[in-house]
Coordinates of C-alpha atoms in Angstrom, one line a residue:
Chain A
M1 CA 148.5 -8.8 108.5
G2 CA 150.7 -7.8 105.3
N3 CA 151.3 -4.2 103.7
K4 CA 148.3 -3.8 100.8
L5 CA 149.9 -0.8 99.8
E6 CA 153.8 0.0 99.5
L7 CA 155.0 3.0 97.7
R8 CA 158.7 3.4 97.4
N9 CA 160.9 6.3 96.9
I10 CA 157.9 7.6 94.5
S11 CA 159.0 10.9 92.6
K12 CA 157.1 12.8 90.3
S13 CA 157.5 16.4 89.1
Y14 CA 155.2 18.5 86.4
G15 CA 157.7 20.6 84.4
R16 CA 159.5 22.1 87.6
T17 CA 157.7 21.6 90.0
K18 CA 158.2 19.0 92.2
V19 CA 155.0 17.6 93.7
I20 CA 155.9 14.3 95.2
D21 CA 159.5 13.8 96.5
N22 CA 161.3 10.8 97.1
M23 CA 158.0 9.2 99.3
S24 CA 157.9 6.0 100.7
L25 CA 154.7 4.6 102.4
E26 CA 153.2 1.7 103.6
V27 CA 149.7 0.9 104.2
E28 CA 148.6 -2.3 106.3
E29 CA 145.7 -5.0 105.5
G30 CA 142.7 -3.4 106.7
E31 CA 143.2 0.2 107.1
F32 CA 141.9 3.3 106.6
F33 CA 144.8 5.7 105.9
V34 CA 143.6 9.1 105.0
V35 CA 146.1 11.5 103.1
L36 CA 145.9 15.1 105.0
G37 CA 146.9 18.3 103.1
P38 CA 146.3 21.8 102.2
S39 CA 144.9 22.0 98.6
G40 CA 147.6 21.8 95.7
T41 CA 150.3 19.3 97.9
G42 CA 149.8 16.3 95.4
K43 CA 147.3 15.0 97.0
S44 CA 145.4 13.9 94.1
T45 CA 148.5 13.1 92.0
L46 CA 149.3 10.5 94.6
L47 CA 146.2 8.6 94.2
K48 CA 147.1 8.9 90.8
I49 CA 149.8 7.7 90.8
I50 CA 148.4 4.6 93.0
V51 CA 145.7 4.0 90.6
G52 CA 147.6 4.5 87.4
I53 CA 146.6 7.5 86.0
E54 CA 149.7 9.2 86.0
Q55 CA 153.0 7.6 86.1
P56 CA 155.3 8.3 88.3
D57 CA 159.0 9.6 87.1
S58 CA 160.9 7.3 89.3
G59 CA 160.4 5.1 92.2
K60 CA 157.6 2.0 92.0
V61 CA 154.1 1.2 93.8
F62 CA 153.1 -2.4 95.5
I63 CA 150.0 -4.0 95.8
D64 CA 149.7 -6.9 97.6
G65 CA 153.4 -7.2 97.3
R66 CA 153.1 -7.2 93.5
D67 CA 154.8 -4.2 91.8
V68 CA 151.9 -2.8 89.5
T69 CA 154.2 0.3 88.7
R70 CA 153.8 -0.2 85.0
L71 CA 150.7 -1.9 84.5
P72 CA 147.8 0.3 83.1
P73 CA 144.8 0.9 85.8
N74 CA 142.4 -1.4 84.0
K75 CA 144.9 -4.8 85.5
R76 CA 145.8 -3.2 89.0
N77 CA 142.2 -4.3 90.5
L78 CA 141.2 -0.8 92.2
A79 CA 138.8 0.9 93.2
M80 CA 138.7 4.7 93.0
V81 CA 136.2 7.2 93.5
F82 CA 136.9 10.8 92.4
Q83 CA 135.8 13.9 94.0
N84 CA 133.1 14.6 91.7
Y85 CA 132.2 11.3 91.2
A86 CA 132.7 10.6 87.7
L87 CA 129.8 8.9 86.7
Y88 CA 128.9 7.9 82.9
P89 CA 126.0 10.2 82.3
N90 CA 125.3 8.3 79.5
M91 CA 124.1 5.8 81.7
N92 CA 121.2 5.1 84.7
V93 CA 122.4 4.7 87.6
Y94 CA 121.7 0.8 87.4
N95 CA 124.4 0.8 84.3
N96 CA 126.9 3.1 86.2
I97 CA 126.8 0.4 89.0
A98 CA 127.1 -2.6 86.5
F99 CA 129.7 -1.1 84.3
P100 CA 132.9 -2.5 86.1
L101 CA 131.0 -5.5 86.8
K102 CA 130.6 -6.1 82.6
M103 CA 134.1 -4.9 82.4
H104 CA 135.9 -7.7 84.2
R105 CA 133.6 -10.2 83.0
I106 CA 132.0 -10.9 86.2
R107 CA 129.1 -13.0 86.7
Y108 CA 125.5 -12.2 88.2
I109 CA 125.7 -8.9 87.3
D110 CA 122.2 -8.0 88.4
R111 CA 122.2 -10.0 91.8
K112 CA 125.4 -7.9 92.7
V113 CA 123.9 -4.5 91.3
K114 CA 120.9 -5.3 93.2
E115 CA 122.7 -6.0 96.5
V116 CA 125.2 -3.5 96.5
A117 CA 121.9 -0.5 95.9
A118 CA 120.1 -2.3 98.6
K119 CA 123.6 -2.1 101.1
L120 CA 123.7 1.8 100.0
N121 CA 119.9 2.6 100.2
I122 CA 119.7 3.6 96.6
T123 CA 117.3 0.9 95.0
E124 CA 114.8 3.2 94.6
I125 CA 117.2 5.3 91.8
L126 CA 118.5 2.3 90.2
Q127 CA 116.5 3.5 86.7
K128 CA 117.0 7.1 87.4
K129 CA 119.4 8.9 85.2
I130 CA 122.4 10.6 86.5
Y131 CA 121.0 14.2 86.7
Q132 CA 118.2 13.1 88.1
I133 CA 119.6 12.6 91.7
S134 CA 121.1 14.3 94.4
G135 CA 124.4 15.0 95.3
G136 CA 124.2 12.4 97.9
Q137 CA 122.8 10.2 96.1
Q138 CA 125.5 10.7 93.2
Q139 CA 127.9 9.6 95.9
R140 CA 126.6 6.8 96.8
V141 CA 126.3 5.6 93.5
A142 CA 130.3 6.4 92.8
L143 CA 130.5 4.4 96.3
A144 CA 128.5 0.9 94.8
R145 CA 129.8 1.3 91.9
A146 CA 133.8 0.9 93.6
I147 CA 132.4 -1.9 96.1
V148 CA 130.5 -4.1 93.8
R149 CA 133.2 -5.8 92.3
N150 CA 135.8 -6.6 95.2
P151 CA 138.2 -4.7 94.2
S152 CA 141.9 -5.0 96.2
M153 CA 141.7 -1.8 97.9
F154 CA 139.7 1.5 97.6
L155 CA 141.1 5.0 96.9
L156 CA 138.9 7.9 97.8
D157 CA 139.3 11.7 96.5
E158 CA 137.8 14.1 98.9
P159 CA 134.3 12.5 98.2
L160 CA 132.7 14.4 100.4
S161 CA 133.9 17.7 100.0
N162 CA 130.8 18.2 97.3
L163 CA 128.1 17.1 100.3
D164 CA 126.2 19.7 102.2
A165 CA 127.7 19.9 105.4
R166 CA 124.0 17.8 106.8
V167 CA 124.7 15.4 104.8
R168 CA 128.3 15.1 104.4
Y169 CA 128.2 14.2 108.9
T170 CA 125.8 11.3 108.0
A171 CA 127.5 10.6 105.1
R172 CA 131.1 10.6 107.2
S173 CA 130.1 8.2 109.3
E174 CA 128.4 6.0 106.7
L175 CA 131.7 5.5 105.2
K176 CA 133.4 4.4 108.5
K177 CA 130.8 2.0 109.1
L178 CA 131.1 0.5 105.7
Q179 CA 134.7 0.3 105.6
Q180 CA 134.4 -1.8 109.0
E181 CA 131.8 -3.7 107.4
L182 CA 134.2 -4.5 104.2
N183 CA 136.7 -5.0 106.4
Q184 CA 139.0 -3.4 103.4
T185 CA 141.9 -0.9 102.9
F186 CA 141.0 2.9 102.1
V187 CA 142.8 4.9 101.0
F188 CA 141.6 8.6 101.8
V189 CA 142.4 12.0 100.7
T190 CA 141.4 15.3 102.5
H191 CA 142.0 18.5 103.7
D192 CA 139.7 18.6 106.1
Q193 CA 141.1 17.6 109.6
K194 CA 137.7 16.7 111.3
E195 CA 137.5 13.8 108.3
A196 CA 140.9 12.9 108.9
E197 CA 140.2 12.6 112.7
A198 CA 136.4 11.1 112.4
L199 CA 138.3 8.1 109.7
G200 CA 141.7 7.3 109.9
D201 CA 143.2 5.0 111.7
R202 CA 146.5 6.4 110.7
V203 CA 146.7 10.1 109.0
G204 CA 149.5 11.1 107.0
V205 CA 150.2 14.9 106.7
L206 CA 151.0 16.0 103.4
H207 CA 153.6 18.9 103.3
N208 CA 155.8 19.9 100.0
G209 CA 155.6 16.3 98.3
V210 CA 156.7 14.5 101.3
F211 CA 154.6 12.7 104.6
E212 CA 156.1 15.2 107.0
Q213 CA 154.6 13.1 109.6
V214 CA 152.4 9.6 109.9
S215 CA 150.2 8.3 112.9
D216 CA 147.1 8.7 114.7
Y217 CA 145.6 12.1 114.4
K218 CA 145.4 12.0 118.3
D219 CA 149.2 12.3 118.2
L220 CA 149.6 14.8 115.2
Y221 CA 147.9 16.9 117.4
E222 CA 149.3 16.3 120.4
K223 CA 152.8 15.7 119.7
P224 CA 153.4 17.5 116.2
K225 CA 157.0 16.7 114.7
T226 CA 157.3 20.0 113.2
A227 CA 156.1 23.4 113.5
W228 CA 154.4 23.2 110.3
I229 CA 152.2 20.0 111.3
G230 CA 151.7 22.0 115.1
D231 CA 150.2 24.9 112.9
F232 CA 148.3 23.2 110.4
V233 CA 146.7 20.2 112.5
G234 CA 144.3 21.5 115.5
D235 CA 141.6 24.2 115.3
F236 CA 143.8 26.5 116.4
P237 CA 147.6 26.4 115.2
I238 CA 149.9 25.7 117.9
N239 CA 151.3 28.1 120.0
I240 CA 154.9 28.8 119.7
I241 CA 157.5 30.8 122.1
D242 CA 161.5 30.3 121.7
N243 CA 161.2 27.0 119.7
K244 CA 158.9 25.3 122.3
G245 CA 154.8 24.6 121.0
F246 CA 152.2 24.3 123.1
R247 CA 148.2 23.8 122.3
P248 CA 146.2 26.3 124.0
E249 CA 144.8 24.0 126.5
W250 CA 148.5 23.1 127.7
A251 CA 148.6 26.5 129.4
K252 CA 147.2 27.8 132.8
I253 CA 146.0 31.0 132.8
G254 CA 146.2 33.0 136.0
S255 CA 149.9 33.7 136.7
G256 CA 152.9 32.7 135.5
K257 CA 156.0 34.2 133.6
F258 CA 154.2 34.7 130.4
S259 CA 151.8 37.6 129.6
M260 CA 150.3 38.6 126.7
T261 CA 147.3 41.5 125.8
V262 CA 143.8 39.9 124.9
S263 CA 142.3 41.2 121.4
L264 CA 139.6 39.1 121.5
S265 CA 137.7 35.8 122.9
E266 CA 136.3 33.4 121.3
S267 CA 133.4 31.0 122.7
V268 CA 133.2 27.4 121.8
S269 CA 130.5 25.4 123.3
D270 CA 131.3 26.4 127.4
V271 CA 134.8 27.2 127.4
Y272 CA 137.0 30.3 125.5
F273 CA 139.9 30.8 123.3
I274 CA 141.2 34.0 124.2
H275 CA 143.7 35.4 121.1
G276 CA 146.1 37.7 122.0
L277 CA 149.7 39.4 121.1
M278 CA 152.9 38.8 123.6
D279 CA 155.0 42.2 124.1
D280 CA 157.2 40.5 121.2
G281 CA 154.5 40.4 118.9
T282 CA 153.9 36.7 119.1
G283 CA 150.4 35.5 118.6
I284 CA 149.1 33.7 121.3
I285 CA 145.6 31.8 121.9
L286 CA 144.8 29.9 125.6
K287 CA 142.1 28.2 126.2
S288 CA 139.9 29.7 129.6
P289 CA 136.8 29.2 131.5
K290 CA 135.6 33.1 130.8
P291 CA 136.2 35.5 128.5
F292 CA 138.2 38.4 128.5
G293 CA 137.7 41.9 127.0
S294 CA 140.0 43.8 124.9
G295 CA 143.1 45.3 125.5
E296 CA 143.0 43.4 128.9
V297 CA 146.6 41.4 130.1
V298 CA 146.7 38.3 130.6
H299 CA 149.4 36.3 132.9
F300 CA 149.5 32.4 131.7
S301 CA 151.8 29.6 132.7
V302 CA 152.7 27.0 130.1
E303 CA 152.6 23.3 131.8
K304 CA 153.2 21.1 128.9
F305 CA 154.6 21.8 126.0
I306 CA 156.9 20.0 123.2
E307 CA 160.0 21.7 121.7
F308 CA 160.4 21.9 118.3
K309 CA 164.3 21.0 116.9
E310 CA 165.7 21.7 113.6
A311 CA 167.2 18.1 113.3
E312 CA 164.1 15.7 112.4
N313 CA 164.3 13.6 115.7
P314 CA 161.0 13.1 117.1
P315 CA 160.0 16.0 119.5
Q316 CA 159.7 14.8 123.2
A317 CA 156.9 15.8 125.5
F318 CA 157.9 17.2 128.5
S319 CA 155.4 18.1 131.5
S320 CA 157.0 20.6 133.4
V321 CA 157.7 24.4 133.5
Chain B
M1 CA 127.4 26.2 83.9
V2 CA 127.0 29.4 82.0
S3 CA 124.4 31.0 83.2
E4 CA 123.8 34.8 82.9
Y5 CA 120.6 37.5 83.7
R6 CA 118.9 38.1 80.6
S7 CA 115.7 40.3 80.5
P8 CA 112.6 39.3 79.3
K9 CA 112.7 42.0 76.9
S10 CA 116.4 40.4 74.9
K11 CA 114.1 37.2 74.6
Y12 CA 112.1 38.8 71.7
Y13 CA 115.0 40.4 70.0
T14 CA 116.5 36.7 70.1
Y15 CA 113.1 35.3 68.6
I16 CA 113.0 38.5 65.9
G17 CA 116.5 37.5 64.9
I18 CA 116.1 34.0 64.6
A19 CA 112.7 34.6 62.7
I20 CA 114.7 36.8 60.1
F21 CA 117.6 34.3 59.8
S22 CA 115.0 31.7 58.8
F23 CA 113.3 34.1 56.6
L24 CA 117.0 34.1 54.8
V25 CA 117.9 31.1 54.6
L26 CA 114.5 29.0 53.8
L27 CA 112.9 31.9 51.2
P28 CA 115.4 30.8 48.0
I29 CA 114.0 26.9 49.2
Y30 CA 110.2 27.9 49.1
I31 CA 110.8 30.0 45.7
L32 CA 112.6 26.9 44.6
A33 CA 109.9 24.4 45.3
I34 CA 106.6 27.0 44.2
I35 CA 108.7 27.6 40.6
A36 CA 108.9 23.1 40.3
L37 CA 105.2 22.6 41.9
G38 CA 103.5 25.9 40.7
D39 CA 101.9 26.3 37.4
P40 CA 104.2 27.8 35.2
S41 CA 102.0 30.4 34.2
Q42 CA 102.0 31.9 37.5
T43 CA 105.5 31.4 38.0
V44 CA 108.1 31.8 35.4
A45 CA 105.9 33.2 32.8
A46 CA 104.5 35.9 34.9
Y47 CA 105.6 39.3 34.9
Y48 CA 104.9 39.7 38.9
P49 CA 104.9 36.1 40.3
A50 CA 102.7 36.0 43.1
L51 CA 104.5 34.5 46.0
I52 CA 101.7 32.0 46.9
P53 CA 100.6 30.3 43.6
S54 CA 97.4 29.3 43.4
K55 CA 97.5 26.7 40.5
F56 CA 99.7 23.7 40.8
T57 CA 100.7 20.6 38.9
L58 CA 103.4 18.0 38.5
A59 CA 103.8 18.5 34.9
N60 CA 107.6 20.0 35.7
F61 CA 107.9 17.0 37.5
I62 CA 106.8 14.3 34.8
K63 CA 108.9 16.7 31.8
A64 CA 111.9 16.2 33.9
F65 CA 111.8 12.6 34.7
S66 CA 109.8 11.3 32.1
G67 CA 112.4 8.8 29.4
Y68 CA 115.1 9.5 32.2
G69 CA 114.3 7.4 35.0
S70 CA 117.0 5.2 34.9
V71 CA 119.8 7.5 34.6
L72 CA 118.7 9.8 37.4
I73 CA 117.9 6.7 40.2
A74 CA 121.4 5.8 38.8
A75 CA 123.3 9.5 39.8
F76 CA 120.8 9.5 43.3
Y77 CA 122.3 6.5 43.9
K78 CA 125.4 7.2 43.1
S79 CA 125.1 10.5 45.4
L80 CA 123.9 9.1 48.0
E81 CA 126.8 6.0 47.7
T82 CA 129.2 7.8 48.1
A83 CA 128.1 11.0 50.5
F84 CA 127.5 7.6 53.1
I85 CA 131.1 5.8 52.2
V86 CA 132.6 10.0 52.6
A87 CA 130.7 10.7 55.8
S88 CA 131.3 7.2 57.3
L89 CA 134.5 7.2 56.5
A90 CA 135.0 10.9 57.6
I91 CA 133.8 9.9 61.2
L92 CA 136.1 6.3 61.2
L93 CA 139.1 8.2 60.7
G94 CA 138.3 11.8 62.1
Y95 CA 137.3 10.1 65.4
H96 CA 140.8 8.7 65.5
A97 CA 142.8 11.8 64.6
A98 CA 140.6 13.7 66.6
Y99 CA 141.1 11.8 70.1
G100 CA 144.7 11.3 69.7
L101 CA 145.5 14.9 68.9
S102 CA 143.2 15.8 71.8
K103 CA 146.2 13.9 73.6
L104 CA 148.6 16.1 72.6
S105 CA 149.4 20.3 73.9
F106 CA 147.9 22.6 72.3
K107 CA 150.7 23.8 70.6
V108 CA 151.7 20.7 68.9
S109 CA 147.9 19.8 67.9
S110 CA 146.9 23.6 66.4
I111 CA 150.2 23.0 64.3
L112 CA 149.3 19.6 63.1
I113 CA 145.5 20.7 62.7
A114 CA 146.8 23.6 60.3
L115 CA 149.1 21.3 58.7
L116 CA 145.9 19.1 57.9
F117 CA 143.9 22.3 56.4
F118 CA 146.7 22.7 54.3
S119 CA 145.4 20.5 52.0
T120 CA 142.4 22.0 51.3
M121 CA 144.1 25.2 50.5
I122 CA 145.2 23.4 46.9
P123 CA 142.6 23.8 44.9
S124 CA 140.5 20.7 43.8
L125 CA 141.1 21.4 40.0
T126 CA 144.8 21.1 40.0
I127 CA 144.8 17.9 42.0
A128 CA 141.9 16.4 40.6
I129 CA 143.9 15.4 37.4
P130 CA 146.7 13.8 38.7
I131 CA 144.3 11.7 41.1
S132 CA 142.5 11.2 38.2
V133 CA 145.4 9.1 36.3
S134 CA 146.4 7.4 39.2
F135 CA 142.7 6.2 40.0
L136 CA 142.7 4.6 36.6
K137 CA 145.6 3.1 36.7
L138 CA 144.2 1.9 40.2
G139 CA 140.6 1.1 39.0
L140 CA 139.5 3.2 41.1
Y141 CA 138.1 5.7 38.1
D142 CA 134.5 6.0 38.0
S143 CA 133.7 4.2 40.7
A144 CA 132.0 5.4 44.3
F145 CA 134.6 4.4 46.8
G146 CA 137.2 6.7 45.1
L147 CA 135.3 9.6 44.3
A148 CA 134.5 9.4 48.3
L149 CA 138.6 8.8 49.1
A150 CA 139.4 12.3 47.1
Q151 CA 136.4 14.0 48.9
E152 CA 137.5 12.4 51.7
L153 CA 141.0 15.4 51.3
I154 CA 138.3 18.6 51.9
V155 CA 135.9 16.6 54.5
L156 CA 138.5 15.2 56.1
P157 CA 140.2 18.2 58.1
L158 CA 137.1 20.0 59.2
T159 CA 135.7 17.0 60.7
V160 CA 139.0 16.2 62.7
F161 CA 138.6 19.6 63.9
L162 CA 135.0 19.4 64.5
M163 CA 135.4 16.1 66.8
M164 CA 138.4 17.4 68.3
G165 CA 135.9 19.9 69.9
A166 CA 133.0 17.3 71.0
L167 CA 136.1 15.5 72.8
Q168 CA 136.6 18.2 74.4
S169 CA 133.3 18.5 75.9
V170 CA 133.6 15.0 77.2
P171 CA 134.9 15.7 81.0
K172 CA 138.7 14.1 81.1
Q173 CA 137.7 12.2 84.6
L174 CA 135.3 10.1 83.1
E175 CA 138.1 8.7 80.8
S176 CA 140.2 8.0 84.0
Q177 CA 137.0 6.2 85.8
A178 CA 136.1 3.9 82.7
R179 CA 140.0 2.9 83.2
V180 CA 139.9 2.6 87.1
D181 CA 136.6 0.6 86.1
G182 CA 138.7 -2.5 84.4
A183 CA 138.1 -0.8 80.9
G184 CA 140.5 -1.2 78.4
F185 CA 142.5 1.5 76.0
F186 CA 140.1 0.5 73.2
Q187 CA 136.5 0.0 75.4
T188 CA 137.4 3.1 77.4
L189 CA 137.4 4.7 73.4
Y190 CA 134.7 3.1 72.1
Q191 CA 132.0 2.3 74.8
V192 CA 132.7 5.0 77.2
I193 CA 133.8 8.6 75.3
F194 CA 132.3 7.6 71.9
P195 CA 129.1 8.0 72.9
L196 CA 129.5 11.0 74.9
A197 CA 130.8 12.6 71.6
I198 CA 127.8 11.2 69.8
P199 CA 126.5 15.1 69.6
G200 CA 129.5 15.8 67.4
V201 CA 129.9 13.1 65.7
I202 CA 126.6 13.1 64.2
S203 CA 127.1 17.1 63.4
A204 CA 130.8 15.9 61.6
F205 CA 128.7 13.0 59.9
L206 CA 126.3 15.7 58.5
L207 CA 128.6 18.1 57.2
S208 CA 130.8 15.6 55.8
W209 CA 127.4 14.2 54.2
M210 CA 126.4 17.1 53.0
M211 CA 129.7 18.3 51.6
S212 CA 129.9 15.6 49.6
W213 CA 126.2 15.8 48.4
D214 CA 126.7 18.7 46.5
E215 CA 130.8 18.2 45.5
F216 CA 131.4 19.4 42.1
T217 CA 135.1 19.3 41.0
F218 CA 136.1 15.8 41.6
A219 CA 133.1 14.4 41.2
V220 CA 132.9 15.9 37.3
I221 CA 136.3 14.9 36.6
L222 CA 137.0 11.6 38.5
S223 CA 133.2 10.2 37.7
P224 CA 132.1 11.7 34.4
V225 CA 130.3 8.7 32.9
H226 CA 128.4 7.7 35.7
P227 CA 127.3 11.2 37.2
T228 CA 126.4 12.2 40.7
L229 CA 123.4 13.9 41.0
P230 CA 124.4 17.5 40.9
I231 CA 127.1 16.3 37.6
L232 CA 123.8 14.9 36.3
I233 CA 121.6 18.7 37.1
Y234 CA 124.6 20.3 35.5
F235 CA 125.0 18.5 32.5
D236 CA 120.6 18.6 32.0
S237 CA 120.2 22.6 32.7
T238 CA 123.0 23.0 30.6
A239 CA 122.3 21.2 27.6
R240 CA 118.2 21.5 28.0
G241 CA 118.2 25.3 29.1
D242 CA 114.9 24.2 31.0
I243 CA 114.3 26.3 34.0
L244 CA 111.6 24.1 35.0
T245 CA 112.9 20.8 34.7
A246 CA 116.3 22.1 36.4
T247 CA 114.2 23.3 39.6
S248 CA 112.6 19.8 39.8
F249 CA 116.2 18.5 40.0
S250 CA 117.1 20.9 42.5
L251 CA 114.4 19.8 45.1
L252 CA 115.2 16.4 44.3
V253 CA 118.9 17.5 45.5
T254 CA 117.6 19.3 48.7
L255 CA 115.0 16.7 49.9
P256 CA 117.4 13.8 51.1
V257 CA 119.3 16.9 53.0
I258 CA 116.4 17.9 54.8
V259 CA 115.1 14.7 55.5
L260 CA 118.5 13.7 56.8
T261 CA 119.2 17.0 58.7
I262 CA 115.7 16.4 60.1
V263 CA 116.4 13.0 61.6
L264 CA 119.8 13.1 62.9
S265 CA 118.7 16.6 64.4
K266 CA 117.8 15.3 67.8
F267 CA 120.8 13.5 68.4
I268 CA 122.6 16.8 68.0
K269 CA 121.2 18.4 70.6
G270 CA 122.1 17.3 74.2
S271 CA 123.3 19.3 77.1
Y272 CA 123.4 16.1 79.5
L273 CA 127.4 16.1 79.3
T274 CA 128.0 17.3 82.2
A275 CA 125.5 16.6 84.5
G276 CA 127.6 13.6 86.0
I277 CA 130.4 15.8 87.4
T278 CA 129.5 18.2 90.0
G279 CA 131.6 21.0 91.2

C-alpha cells in the first residue's frame, strides 16, 4: 500500500512563534493515525496545513502522491470535522449533509444523504434545525457531512472533546468501527491519551513543533524515546532515577537498593499507586497490591528500565538490575 | 452566550425605559398624523388643541394632492427609485468591501475605515456643485441613477462599517468548513457567508434606503428639474406656506419608511447565528 499522505519538511511560524518546525510524516492508506499532544502545540495548525486552510512557510504536502501544497481546500478532496463541528446554522440537518454533494456536483443527492443518515442513526432528525439537536447528534451530523461524498481521506480535530463523558465513550467506539467499515485513512487530532490508545493504529506525539515519537501506543508507553514522552504518556509520568526511566509496574516493592517516603496511596480498581519522595527529593510512583500509610518508608528494586540519552538514539529496554 | 443574572425588578425598569423612548419617538409622528387627518378647527385653529381629536377629515389630503397628482406621483416614484438604487448599490459594494476589510488586520482595516469616513467629513454642498458639472457632461444630471451615485458618498462608509460588524458575527470556521466541503471562494462568499450576514445586510439596506429617502443637499442641486419627494415638499411648504398640506405631504413621506421597516424587521432579529458552533 502506498502513502496516502506525506508531509515533507513542513515549517510554519506565526510571527516569531515557530509552531511547526521542519516536520515530515508519512501516513499509509487505510491507517488511523492519531496526532497526540498537549494543547497549544500546533495540532490544529498541522491539520489546517494538510487541508489547505493555512499555507506552510516551507515544505510540501502530498496526497495520493500528488503535490497539493498550492491547491485551495476545495480542490484537495479531503473531509474535515472541526472541534466545534462548524455546522451551517442557516441550514437544516439534511441540507448540511447535502452541501458537499451540491458543491461537488455529485448526483443522487437525496439517496446518498438518506443512506449516510441511516448509517449514523440520524434519519429522524434530518428535517431539524441545527440548534434543535444535541451535541452528540451534532457530532454525527458533522461526521455524516464528512463521509457522504467519499473523500480521499478524513481529518478530525478533537471531534469528541465537546461531548459528555458518557456519549464520548460510545462515540469513540463508533468512530473506530466507522473507520474500519469505510476502510479509509483518518488523521485524528487529540490531547486525550485514552482516545489515542483506543483509536490509533499509530500515534504521533507532537512536541515543540515536531513529532517526538511516532509508533503504536504500546511502544509510546513501554519504549518512550525521550523523558518528555515518558512523562506525557501514561496515567502517571515515568519515574526517572539517574536518566533511567521505569514505569510504576516495572519496580518491585519490598526490598532493594532504593527507598522512598510515602506521601499518599491512590486506589485504581484493585491495585494501589503509591506516591512518594526519595531522600534527594525525586518523586516516585509505584504500583502495589496494598496501600501504605503516609510517612512509611518503602524499599523497592527496579526490574526493568529504559535509559534516556542526550542523543537521539532510540532507548533500549533492559530487564535486570 | 452572554448570560447574567437580572432581578425581576430590573425588567420593569427596562419596560419603563422602552415606554419613555417609544413615547418620545412616536409622539411627533402621532401629532403629524392628527394634524393631517383631524379637522383644522380642533388642531391648528384651536387655542388648546385636543390630544385626541373627535372630528376627522380627508379634506387636507384632497386639497394637498388635488391638481398636483402627476407631479407628486413622479416625485414619489423618483425618491423610491433613487432610494432602492442607493440601498442595492450600497449592499453590492459594501458587502465586498466589508469582506475584504474583515480579512485585514485590525490595525490596517481601522485606518481604511477612518479614510472611508473622510468623505462624509466634507460638506455635501461643496462637492455637490463640482459633481453637478461632471454629471451635466456625463448625462447623469437630474437622473435617479446619478443622484444615487452622489448619495452613495455619504451612505457607503456607514454601510461598509455596519456590514463589517455583520461579517464579524459569522464564525470564521464556517468559511473554512465550506472551503473543505468543496465550495470555491465565491460560492463561499455568496452561499455560505452572505445568508449568515443577512441580519446585518438588511439593517444596512434599511439604513441606506432611509438616508437616501430624505436626503436633501445632493437632491436639490443634482435633481432640481424632476425633484424627489423631500424637495417637492420643501418647495411646496415654502411656496404655499400651508401647514395643513405640508403635514399631508410629510405623512406621505413617512409611510413608506414605516412599511419597509416593518417588512424587513423580521430579518433583522436573529440570534441563531452561533447555533452550529458549540463550545
